[in-house]
Amino acid sequence: MIVTLTANPSLDRTVELPAPLARGEVQRAVAVHQHSGGKGVNVSRALVASGLDTVAVLPGGDSDPVLAGLLDDGVPYAALPISAPLRSNVTLTEPDGVTTKINEPGPELSLDEQEALIGLLLDRSRGASWVVLAGSLPPGVPADFYATVARRIRSMHDDPANGGPPLIAIDSSGAPLVAAISGDSFGNISGKPDLLKPNAEELAELAAAAGLTDVHTADELESDPGLAARAAAAVVGSGVGAVLATLGSKGAVLVTADGAWFATHPPIQAVSTVGAGDSSLAGYLLAATNGGTSQDCLRQAVAHGAAAASLPGSTVPAVHQTTPDAVTITALQKD
């Protein structure tokens, strides 16, 4: 069982344009797609598509369209009732795959609601193999929320009656992501995850926070997998179990304490990159749950990401729509 937490879920609408975006002009869409979203929700949707057991934990009222969308998609969920409607996000995709996103901030969560959401997650994480903490944080939630949640999960499982602790993956950005390797506001470092899934821009932020002195730009990291591996190694050296860094169309790098690898997929016709990174994480977890090696997990992550980018809107691929055999993996030096 894989449990995901999406603290700031959304109703995602993707509008496909027949031509490049013309600012200030009227354009007609060729298609519109709508899905329940947020990073953790997207991971659960991808896992369900491949037949893996998952539960999406999130806030939301019973009548909220996000929860209705999860029901329609057959995604099991546990929702904390809140009175405010969840946010709506709009994505514009151009014919060449260029994607423009407009994301709302989401409803504010009170301290009581934050604690109740953590309690709901702790309850659902009993017996889970992985817990995924993913996405942005809504207004009112401190930046160290995911670090605090990870620490609480591990603390709960210190009691043998609760079974062994699940592995923890974090996929976020900005201050919540940096806090994942810095510990919570009380200085606790037991919240550091077993897996981080940054993109190139986020990897640069993490490497700087981990103390790497020669930090490079996102473009440089995407263009040079060796640089990306060294940046990820600095993060692993800070106490994180593994870093899966997605590098857009260039592929992905995986770094663990045991090695570093770079994976590429043959070029695909990109339709929409929305949710491609979330699908990559789902592919990694799918392979890990099936007992795959680090290289197996990286291979399936890249295959899932490529398949997602070739599908419209925020559509997630099932495992049979992916082509892991087409992925090439190269071992890298991580220092």
C-alpha atoms as a printed R data frame, in Angstrom:
    type eleno elety resid chain resno       x      y       z
1   ATOM     1    CA   MET     A     1   0.000  0.000   0.000
2   ATOM     2    CA   ILE     A     2   1.250  3.469  -0.890
3   ATOM     3    CA   VAL     A     3  -0.335  6.429   0.888
4   ATOM     4    CA   THR     A     4  -0.070  9.939  -0.554
5   ATOM     5    CA   LEU     A     5  -0.654 13.240   1.181
6   ATOM     6    CA   THR     A     6  -1.701 16.263  -0.861
7   ATOM     7    CA   ALA     A     7  -2.089 19.208   1.483
8   ATOM     8    CA   ASN     A     8  -3.086 21.577  -1.331
9   ATOM     9    CA   PRO     A     9  -5.111 19.566  -3.875
10  ATOM    10    CA   SER     A    10  -6.700 21.136  -6.924
11  ATOM    11    CA   LEU     A    11  -9.090 20.738  -9.792
12  ATOM    12    CA   ASP     A    12  -6.770 20.898 -12.799
13  ATOM    13    CA   ARG     A    13  -8.089 22.110 -16.153
14  ATOM    14    CA   THR     A    14  -5.780 21.828 -19.164
15  ATOM    15    CA   VAL     A    15  -6.615 23.844 -22.277
16  ATOM    16    CA   GLU     A    16  -4.992 22.750 -25.551
17  ATOM    17    CA   LEU     A    17  -4.294 25.606 -27.972
18  ATOM    18    CA   PRO     A    18  -4.030 25.077 -31.763
19  ATOM    19    CA   ALA     A    19  -1.232 27.666 -32.048
20  ATOM    20    CA   PRO     A    20   1.297 29.428 -29.803
21  ATOM    21    CA   LEU     A    21  -0.223 31.514 -27.023
22  ATOM    22    CA   ALA     A    22  -1.009 35.026 -28.278
23  ATOM    23    CA   ARG     A    23  -1.119 37.393 -25.314
24  ATOM    24    CA   GLY     A    24  -3.967 39.884 -25.448
25  ATOM    25    CA   GLU     A    25  -5.747 38.011 -28.259
26  ATOM    26    CA   VAL     A    26  -8.794 35.718 -28.407
27  ATOM    27    CA   GLN     A    27  -7.948 32.077 -29.110
28  ATOM    28    CA   ARG     A    28 -10.165 29.035 -29.347
29  ATOM    29    CA   ALA     A    29  -9.203 25.810 -27.633
30  ATOM    30    CA   VAL     A    30  -9.056 22.529 -29.520
31  ATOM    31    CA   ALA     A    31  -9.613 20.447 -26.365
32  ATOM    32    CA   VAL     A    32 -10.082 20.804 -22.616
33  ATOM    33    CA   HIS     A    33  -9.211 18.150 -20.036
34  ATOM    34    CA   GLN     A    34 -10.136 18.157 -16.360
35  ATOM    35    CA   HIS     A    35  -8.764 15.990 -13.540
36  ATOM    36    CA   SER     A    36  -8.449 16.036  -9.799
37  ATOM    37    CA   GLY     A    37  -4.868 17.042  -9.129
38  ATOM    38    CA   GLY     A    38  -2.055 18.042  -6.851
39  ATOM    39    CA   LYS     A    39   1.184 16.077  -6.835
40  ATOM    40    CA   GLY     A    40   0.160 13.405  -4.353
41  ATOM    41    CA   VAL     A    41  -3.209 12.949  -6.026
42  ATOM    42    CA   ASN     A    42  -1.487 12.540  -9.391
43  ATOM    43    CA   VAL     A    43   0.821  9.885  -7.946
44  ATOM    44    CA   SER     A    44  -2.177  7.969  -6.578
45  ATOM    45    CA   ARG     A    45  -3.983  8.268  -9.912
46  ATOM    46    CA   ALA     A    46  -0.955  6.813 -11.712
47  ATOM    47    CA   LEU     A    47  -0.631  3.980  -9.201
48  ATOM    48    CA   VAL     A    48  -4.326  3.092  -9.550
49  ATOM    49    CA   ALA     A    49  -3.916  3.053 -13.353
50  ATOM    50    CA   SER     A    50  -1.236  0.389 -12.916
51  ATOM    51    CA   GLY     A    51  -3.212 -1.683 -10.413
52  ATOM    52    CA   LEU     A    52  -1.300 -0.767  -7.246
53  ATOM    53    CA   ASP     A    53  -3.066 -0.241  -3.906
54  ATOM    54    CA   THR     A    54  -3.038  3.381  -2.790
55  ATOM    55    CA   VAL     A    55  -4.971  5.880  -0.704
56  ATOM    56    CA   ALA     A    56  -4.886  9.624  -1.336
57  ATOM    57    CA   VAL     A    57  -5.132 11.683   1.864
58  ATOM    58    CA   LEU     A    58  -6.250 15.277   1.375
59  ATOM    59    CA   PRO     A    59  -8.496 18.030   2.727
60  ATOM    60    CA   GLY     A    60 -11.832 18.702   1.045
61  ATOM    61    CA   GLY     A    61 -15.561 18.876   1.560
62  ATOM    62    CA   ASP     A    62 -17.816 15.976   0.531
63  ATOM    63    CA   SER     A    63 -19.311 17.910  -2.369
64  ATOM    64    CA   ASP     A    64 -16.036 19.347  -3.652
65  ATOM    65    CA   PRO     A    65 -15.388 18.660  -7.368
66  ATOM    66    CA   VAL     A    66 -11.894 17.359  -6.536
67  ATOM    67    CA   LEU     A    67 -13.332 14.522  -4.468
68  ATOM    68    CA   ALA     A    68 -15.982 13.856  -7.115
69  ATOM    69    CA   GLY     A    69 -13.193 13.528  -9.672
70  ATOM    70    CA   LEU     A    70 -11.371 10.998  -7.504
71  ATOM    71    CA   LEU     A    71 -14.557  8.945  -7.281
72  ATOM    72    CA   ASP     A    72 -14.919  9.061 -11.066
73  ATOM    73    CA   ASP     A    73 -11.297  7.932 -11.491
74  ATOM    74    CA   GLY     A    74 -11.675  5.110  -8.978
75  ATOM    75    CA   VAL     A    75  -8.990  6.526  -6.670
76  ATOM    76    CA   PRO     A    76  -9.482  5.566  -3.000
77  ATOM    77    CA   TYR     A    77  -9.169  8.576  -0.731
78  ATOM    78    CA   ALA     A    78  -9.476  9.753   2.858
79  ATOM    79    CA   ALA     A    79 -10.560 13.380   3.106
80  ATOM    80    CA   LEU     A    80 -10.519 15.795   6.016
81  ATOM    81    CA   PRO     A    81 -13.740 17.826   5.764
82  ATOM    82    CA   ILE     A    82 -13.169 21.561   5.401
83  ATOM    83    CA   SER     A    83 -15.697 24.264   4.610
84  ATOM    84    CA   ALA     A    84 -13.715 26.198   1.988
85  ATOM    85    CA   PRO     A    85 -13.642 25.017  -1.642
86  ATOM    86    CA   LEU     A    86 -10.395 23.594  -2.958
87  ATOM    87    CA   ARG     A    87  -8.451 25.551  -5.555
88  ATOM    88    CA   SER     A    88  -8.679 25.371  -9.344
89  ATOM    89    CA   ASN     A    89  -5.592 25.474 -11.582
90  ATOM    90    CA   VAL     A    90  -5.460 26.228 -15.300
91  ATOM    91    CA   THR     A    91  -2.789 24.972 -17.699
92  ATOM    92    CA   LEU     A    92  -2.327 26.135 -21.300
93  ATOM    93    CA   THR     A    93  -0.508 23.779 -23.660
94  ATOM    94    CA   GLU     A    94   0.828 24.829 -27.056
95  ATOM    95    CA   PRO     A    95   1.351 22.496 -30.058
96  ATOM    96    CA   ASP     A    96   5.117 22.245 -29.443
97  ATOM    97    CA   GLY     A    97   4.570 21.124 -25.845
98  ATOM    98    CA   VAL     A    98   5.237 24.495 -24.178
99  ATOM    99    CA   THR     A    99   3.178 24.590 -20.999
100 ATOM   100    CA   THR     A   100   1.938 27.626 -19.048
101 ATOM   101    CA   LYS     A   101   0.419 27.047 -15.596
102 ATOM   102    CA   ILE     A   102  -1.694 29.381 -13.474
103 ATOM   103    CA   ASN     A   103  -2.084 28.006  -9.956
104 ATOM   104    CA   GLU     A   104  -4.339 29.374  -7.228
105 ATOM   105    CA   PRO     A   105  -3.010 29.519  -3.636
106 ATOM   106    CA   GLY     A   106  -5.679 27.238  -2.148
107 ATOM   107    CA   PRO     A   107  -7.785 27.552   1.027
108 ATOM   108    CA   GLU     A   108  -6.091 28.379   4.325
109 ATOM   109    CA   LEU     A   109  -5.787 25.500   6.799
110 ATOM   110    CA   SER     A   110  -6.090 26.378  10.475
111 ATOM   111    CA   LEU     A   111  -3.764 24.854  13.079
112 ATOM   112    CA   ASP     A   112  -6.563 22.490  14.153
113 ATOM   113    CA   GLU     A   113  -7.133 21.424  10.544
114 ATOM   114    CA   GLN     A   114  -3.415 20.870  10.033
115 ATOM   115    CA   GLU     A   115  -3.251 18.643  13.109
116 ATOM   116    CA   ALA     A   116  -6.370 16.746  12.027
117 ATOM   117    CA   LEU     A   117  -4.881 16.190   8.562
118 ATOM   118    CA   ILE     A   118  -1.695 14.800  10.118
119 ATOM   119    CA   GLY     A   119  -3.782 12.535  12.352
120 ATOM   120    CA   LEU     A   120  -5.713 11.227   9.351
121 ATOM   121    CA   LEU     A   121  -2.463 10.490   7.522
122 ATOM   122    CA   LEU     A   122  -0.943  8.731  10.526
123 ATOM   123    CA   ASP     A   123  -3.989  6.521  10.791
124 ATOM   124    CA   ARG     A   124  -3.943  5.601   7.092
125 ATOM   125    CA   SER     A   125  -0.171  5.024   7.036
126 ATOM   126    CA   ARG     A   126  -0.333  1.998   9.319
127 ATOM   127    CA   GLY     A   127   0.986 -0.946   7.324
128 ATOM   128    CA   ALA     A   128   1.921  1.184   4.312
129 ATOM   129    CA   SER     A   129   5.141  0.495   2.404
130 ATOM   130    CA   TRP     A   130   5.573  4.127   1.306
131 ATOM   131    CA   VAL     A   131   4.126  7.491   2.293
132 ATOM   132    CA   VAL     A   132   4.411 10.254  -0.310
133 ATOM   133    CA   LEU     A   133   4.290 13.882   0.887
134 ATOM   134    CA   ALA     A   134   3.827 15.974  -2.211
135 ATOM   135    CA   GLY     A   135   2.978 19.344  -3.666
136 ATOM   136    CA   SER     A   136   2.785 22.917  -2.483
137 ATOM   137    CA   LEU     A   137   1.486 23.930   0.934
138 ATOM   138    CA   PRO     A   138  -1.693 26.009   1.315
139 ATOM   139    CA   PRO     A   139  -1.804 29.341   3.165
140 ATOM   140    CA   GLY     A   140  -1.356 29.036   6.912
141 ATOM   141    CA   VAL     A   141   0.828 25.921   6.769
142 ATOM   142    CA   PRO     A   142   4.480 26.329   7.862
143 ATOM   143    CA   ALA     A   143   7.309 25.476   5.497
144 ATOM   144    CA   ASP     A   144   8.550 22.643   7.722
145 ATOM   145    CA   PHE     A   145   5.185 20.851   7.561
146 ATOM   146    CA   TYR     A   146   6.461 17.877   5.550
147 ATOM   147    CA   ALA     A   147   9.541 17.508   7.769
148 ATOM   148    CA   THR     A   148   7.256 17.535  10.811
149 ATOM   149    CA   VAL     A   149   4.898 14.986   9.245
150 ATOM   150    CA   ALA     A   150   7.788 12.669   8.363
151 ATOM   151    CA   ARG     A   151   9.093 12.865  11.931
152 ATOM   152    CA   ARG     A   152   5.609 12.145  13.325
153 ATOM   153    CA   ILE     A   153   5.231  9.106  11.071
154 ATOM   154    CA   ARG     A   154   8.531  7.661  12.235
155 ATOM   155    CA   SER     A   155   7.801  8.483  15.862
156 ATOM   156    CA   MET     A   156   4.471  6.667  15.683
157 ATOM   157    CA   HIS     A   157   6.150  3.585  14.304
158 ATOM   158    CA   ASP     A   158   8.699  3.532  17.122
159 ATOM   159    CA   ASP     A   159   5.977  1.585  18.917
160 ATOM   160    CA   PRO     A   160   6.369 -2.081  17.776
161 ATOM   161    CA   ALA     A   161   2.597 -2.460  17.937
162 ATOM   162    CA   ASN     A   162   2.324 -0.142  14.940
163 ATOM   163    CA   GLY     A   163   4.655 -2.194  12.745
164 ATOM   164    CA   GLY     A   164   7.742 -0.932  10.962
165 ATOM   165    CA   PRO     A   165   7.791  2.609   9.570
166 ATOM   166    CA   PRO     A   166   6.962  3.150   5.906
167 ATOM   167    CA   LEU     A   167   9.539  4.655   3.596
168 ATOM   168    CA   ILE     A   168   8.934  8.366   2.988
169 ATOM   169    CA   ALA     A   169   9.169 10.243  -0.315
170 ATOM   170    CA   ILE     A   170   8.873 14.025  -0.619
171 ATOM   171    CA   ASP     A   171   8.170 15.940  -3.831
172 ATOM   172    CA   SER     A   172   7.729 19.658  -3.315
173 ATOM   173    CA   SER     A   173   9.503 22.925  -4.109
174 ATOM   174    CA   GLY     A   174  10.860 26.072  -2.492
175 ATOM   175    CA   ALA     A   175  10.953 26.363   1.292
176 ATOM   176    CA   PRO     A   176   8.993 23.127   2.029
177 ATOM   177    CA   LEU     A   177  11.493 21.157  -0.064
178 ATOM   178    CA   VAL     A   178  14.548 22.754   1.541
179 ATOM   179    CA   ALA     A   179  13.034 22.147   4.988
180 ATOM   180    CA   ALA     A   180  12.882 18.445   4.118
181 ATOM   181    CA   ILE     A   181  16.675 18.258   4.407
182 ATOM   182    CA   SER     A   182  17.049 20.886   7.127
183 ATOM   183    CA   GLY     A   183  14.750 19.389   9.769
184 ATOM   184    CA   ASP     A   184  11.689 20.954  11.353
185 ATOM   185    CA   SER     A   185  11.430 24.177  13.358
186 ATOM   186    CA   PHE     A   186  12.558 22.347  16.524
187 ATOM   187    CA   GLY     A   187  15.792 21.205  14.924
188 ATOM   188    CA   ASN     A   188  14.703 17.580  14.526
189 ATOM   189    CA   ILE     A   189  16.381 15.857  11.568
190 ATOM   190    CA   SER     A   190  14.494 12.558  11.841
191 ATOM   191    CA   GLY     A   191  12.087 13.881   9.221
192 ATOM   192    CA   LYS     A   192  14.612 13.567   6.394
193 ATOM   193    CA   PRO     A   193  13.052 11.434   3.636
194 ATOM   194    CA   ASP     A   194  14.127  8.157   2.093
195 ATOM   195    CA   LEU     A   195  13.548  9.679  -1.355
196 ATOM   196    CA   LEU     A   196  13.429 13.193  -2.765
197 ATOM   197    CA   LYS     A   197  12.157 13.882  -6.297
198 ATOM   198    CA   PRO     A   198  13.286 17.326  -7.433
199 ATOM   199    CA   ASN     A   199  13.441 18.738 -10.948
200 ATOM   200    CA   ALA     A   200  16.593 20.554 -12.054
201 ATOM   201    CA   GLU     A   201  15.602 23.899 -10.556
202 ATOM   202    CA   GLU     A   202  14.672 22.292  -7.246
203 ATOM   203    CA   LEU     A   203  17.884 20.234  -7.262
204 ATOM   204    CA   ALA     A   204  19.904 23.450  -7.475
205 ATOM   205    CA   GLU     A   205  18.038 24.777  -4.414
206 ATOM   206    CA   LEU     A   206  18.626 21.548  -2.506
207 ATOM   207    CA   ALA     A   207  22.327 21.405  -3.368
208 ATOM   208    CA   ALA     A   208  22.818 24.933  -2.066
209 ATOM   209    CA   ALA     A   209  20.950 24.078   1.141
210 ATOM   210    CA   ALA     A   210  23.102 20.951   1.528
211 ATOM   211    CA   GLY     A   211  26.229 23.098   1.470
212 ATOM   212    CA   LEU     A   212  27.501 22.472  -2.062
213 ATOM   213    CA   THR     A   213  29.730 25.425  -2.915
214 ATOM   214    CA   ASP     A   214  29.783 25.169  -6.719
215 ATOM   215    CA   VAL     A   215  26.020 25.249  -7.271
216 ATOM   216    CA   HIS     A   216  24.925 25.321 -10.915
217 ATOM   217    CA   THR     A   217  21.831 26.631 -12.679
218 ATOM   218    CA   ALA     A   218  18.910 24.435 -13.654
219 ATOM   219    CA   ASP     A   219  19.893 24.657 -17.331
220 ATOM   220    CA   GLU     A   220  23.425 23.530 -16.524
221 ATOM   221    CA   LEU     A   221  22.157 20.607 -14.454
222 ATOM   222    CA   GLU     A   222  19.778 19.503 -17.213
223 ATOM   223    CA   SER     A   223  22.555 19.673 -19.794
224 ATOM   224    CA   ASP     A   224  25.194 17.831 -17.748
225 ATOM   225    CA   PRO     A   225  24.091 14.689 -15.876
226 ATOM   226    CA   GLY     A   226  27.471 14.542 -14.161
227 ATOM   227    CA   LEU     A   227  26.844 17.921 -12.550
228 ATOM   228    CA   ALA     A   228  23.339 16.800 -11.606
229 ATOM   229    CA   ALA     A   229  24.741 13.637 -10.000
230 ATOM   230    CA   ARG     A   230  27.228 15.637  -7.921
231 ATOM   231    CA   ALA     A   231  24.480 18.004  -6.794
232 ATOM   232    CA   ALA     A   232  22.245 15.073  -5.857
233 ATOM   233    CA   ALA     A   233  25.144 13.386  -4.056
234 ATOM   234    CA   ALA     A   234  25.514 16.459  -1.852
235 ATOM   235    CA   VAL     A   235  21.860 16.093  -0.875
236 ATOM   236    CA   VAL     A   236  22.256 12.369  -0.172
237 ATOM   237    CA   GLY     A   237  25.298 13.251   1.916
238 ATOM   238    CA   SER     A   238  23.075 15.438   4.101
239 ATOM   239    CA   GLY     A   239  21.151 12.368   5.262
240 ATOM   240    CA   VAL     A   240  18.554 11.773   2.535
241 ATOM   241    CA   GLY     A   241  18.235  8.177   1.359
242 ATOM   242    CA   ALA     A   242  18.080  8.804  -2.398
243 ATOM   243    CA   VAL     A   243  17.494 11.595  -4.902
244 ATOM   244    CA   LEU     A   244  15.575 11.044  -8.138
245 ATOM   245    CA   ALA     A   245  16.201 14.218 -10.152
246 ATOM   246    CA   THR     A   246  14.079 14.586 -13.269
247 ATOM   247    CA   LEU     A   247  15.787 16.635 -15.988
248 ATOM   248    CA   GLY     A   248  12.905 17.307 -18.367
249 ATOM   249    CA   SER     A   249  13.349 15.844 -21.845
250 ATOM   250    CA   LYS     A   250  17.013 15.087 -21.020
251 ATOM   251    CA   GLY     A   251  16.094 12.168 -18.736
252 ATOM   252    CA   ALA     A   252  16.707 11.651 -15.022
253 ATOM   253    CA   VAL     A   253  19.487 11.009 -12.516
254 ATOM   254    CA   LEU     A   254  19.232  8.734  -9.483
255 ATOM   255    CA   VAL     A   255  21.777  8.959  -6.679
256 ATOM   256    CA   THR     A   256  21.888  6.733  -3.606
257 ATOM   257    CA   ALA     A   257  24.589  5.902  -1.087
258 ATOM   258    CA   ASP     A   258  25.562  2.995  -3.352
259 ATOM   259    CA   GLY     A   259  25.856  4.711  -6.731
260 ATOM   260    CA   ALA     A   260  24.658  7.165  -9.341
261 ATOM   261    CA   TRP     A   261  22.932  6.527 -12.673
262 ATOM   262    CA   PHE     A   262  21.649  8.560 -15.599
263 ATOM   263    CA   ALA     A   263  18.691  7.394 -17.701
264 ATOM   264    CA   THR     A   264  17.369  8.602 -21.033
265 ATOM   265    CA   HIS     A   265  14.355  7.716 -23.160
266 ATOM   266    CA   PRO     A   266  14.183  8.080 -26.951
267 ATOM   267    CA   PRO     A   267  12.522 11.362 -27.999
268 ATOM   268    CA   ILE     A   268   8.729 11.419 -27.839
269 ATOM   269    CA   GLN     A   269   6.166 13.836 -29.238
270 ATOM   270    CA   ALA     A   270   5.418 15.939 -26.169
271 ATOM   271    CA   VAL     A   271   1.721 16.769 -25.825
272 ATOM   272    CA   SER     A   272   1.598 17.996 -22.230
273 ATOM   273    CA   THR     A   273   4.237 17.934 -19.510
274 ATOM   274    CA   VAL     A   274   1.628 18.420 -16.766
275 ATOM   275    CA   GLY     A   275   2.072 15.673 -14.183
276 ATOM   276    CA   ALA     A   276   5.059 14.082 -15.939
277 ATOM   277    CA   GLY     A   277   7.217 14.439 -12.838
278 ATOM   278    CA   ASP     A   278   4.450 12.975 -10.669
279 ATOM   279    CA   SER     A   279   4.190 10.027 -13.049
280 ATOM   280    CA   SER     A   280   7.964  9.566 -12.831
281 ATOM   281    CA   LEU     A   281   7.682  9.261  -9.062
282 ATOM   282    CA   ALA     A   282   4.812  6.796  -9.458
283 ATOM   283    CA   GLY     A   283   6.922  4.712 -11.844
284 ATOM   284    CA   TYR     A   284   9.781  4.632  -9.350
285 ATOM   285    CA   LEU     A   285   7.435  3.531  -6.540
286 ATOM   286    CA   LEU     A   286   5.836  0.902  -8.760
287 ATOM   287    CA   ALA     A   287   9.208 -0.695  -9.474
288 ATOM   288    CA   ALA     A   288  10.342 -0.363  -5.852
289 ATOM   289    CA   THR     A   289   7.172 -2.039  -4.594
290 ATOM   290    CA   ASN     A   290   7.791 -4.917  -6.999
291 ATOM   291    CA   GLY     A   291  11.269 -5.449  -5.553
292 ATOM   292    CA   GLY     A   292  13.207 -3.666  -8.286
293 ATOM   293    CA   THR     A   293  16.810 -2.540  -7.989
294 ATOM   294    CA   SER     A   294  17.780  1.121  -8.000
295 ATOM   295    CA   GLN     A   295  18.339  0.892 -11.756
296 ATOM   296    CA   ASP     A   296  14.956 -0.800 -12.241
297 ATOM   297    CA   CYS     A   297  13.286  2.029 -10.326
298 ATOM   298    CA   LEU     A   298  15.069  4.673 -12.388
299 ATOM   299    CA   ARG     A   299  14.190  2.891 -15.625
300 ATOM   300    CA   GLN     A   300  10.484  2.757 -14.796
301 ATOM   301    CA   ALA     A   301  10.510  6.353 -13.543
302 ATOM   302    CA   VAL     A   302  11.830  7.643 -16.864
303 ATOM   303    CA   ALA     A   303   9.478  5.403 -18.839
304 ATOM   304    CA   HIS     A   304   6.501  6.682 -16.859
305 ATOM   305    CA   GLY     A   305   7.548 10.315 -17.260
306 ATOM   306    CA   ALA     A   306   7.977  9.966 -21.022
307 ATOM   307    CA   ALA     A   307   4.604  8.249 -21.376
308 ATOM   308    CA   ALA     A   308   2.886 10.979 -19.348
309 ATOM   309    CA   ALA     A   309   4.386 13.743 -21.508
310 ATOM   310    CA   SER     A   310   2.978 12.067 -24.618
311 ATOM   311    CA   LEU     A   311  -0.588 12.088 -23.233
312 ATOM   312    CA   PRO     A   312  -3.006 15.056 -23.195
313 ATOM   313    CA   GLY     A   313  -3.688 17.237 -20.177
314 ATOM   314    CA   SER     A   314  -2.787 15.699 -16.837
315 ATOM   315    CA   THR     A   315  -3.612 12.179 -18.037
316 ATOM   316    CA   VAL     A   316  -1.450  9.598 -16.254
317 ATOM   317    CA   PRO     A   317  -0.167  6.441 -17.971
318 ATOM   318    CA   ALA     A   318  -0.708  2.860 -16.918
319 ATOM   319    CA   VAL     A   319   2.341  0.635 -16.794
320 ATOM   320    CA   HIS     A   320   1.362 -1.093 -20.047
321 ATOM   321    CA   GLN     A   321   1.574  2.285 -21.824
322 ATOM   322    CA   THR     A   322   5.212  2.730 -20.825
323 ATOM   323    CA   THR     A   323   8.336  1.474 -22.599
324 ATOM   324    CA   PRO     A   324  11.003  0.753 -19.965
325 ATOM   325    CA   ASP     A   325  12.945 -1.435 -22.394
326 ATOM   326    CA   ALA     A   326  13.625  1.709 -24.461
327 ATOM   327    CA   VAL     A   327  15.372  3.430 -21.536
328 ATOM   328    CA   THR     A   328  19.173  3.570 -21.553
329 ATOM   329    CA   ILE     A   329  20.995  3.708 -18.212
330 ATOM   330    CA   THR     A   330  24.570  4.890 -17.701
331 ATOM   331    CA   ALA     A   331  26.530  4.676 -14.445
332 ATOM   332    CA   LEU     A   332  27.949  8.005 -13.229
333 ATOM   333    CA   GLN     A   333  30.556  9.240 -10.802
334 ATOM   334    CA   LYS     A   334  28.895 11.106  -7.960
335 ATOM   335    CA   ASP     A   335  31.950 12.968  -6.670
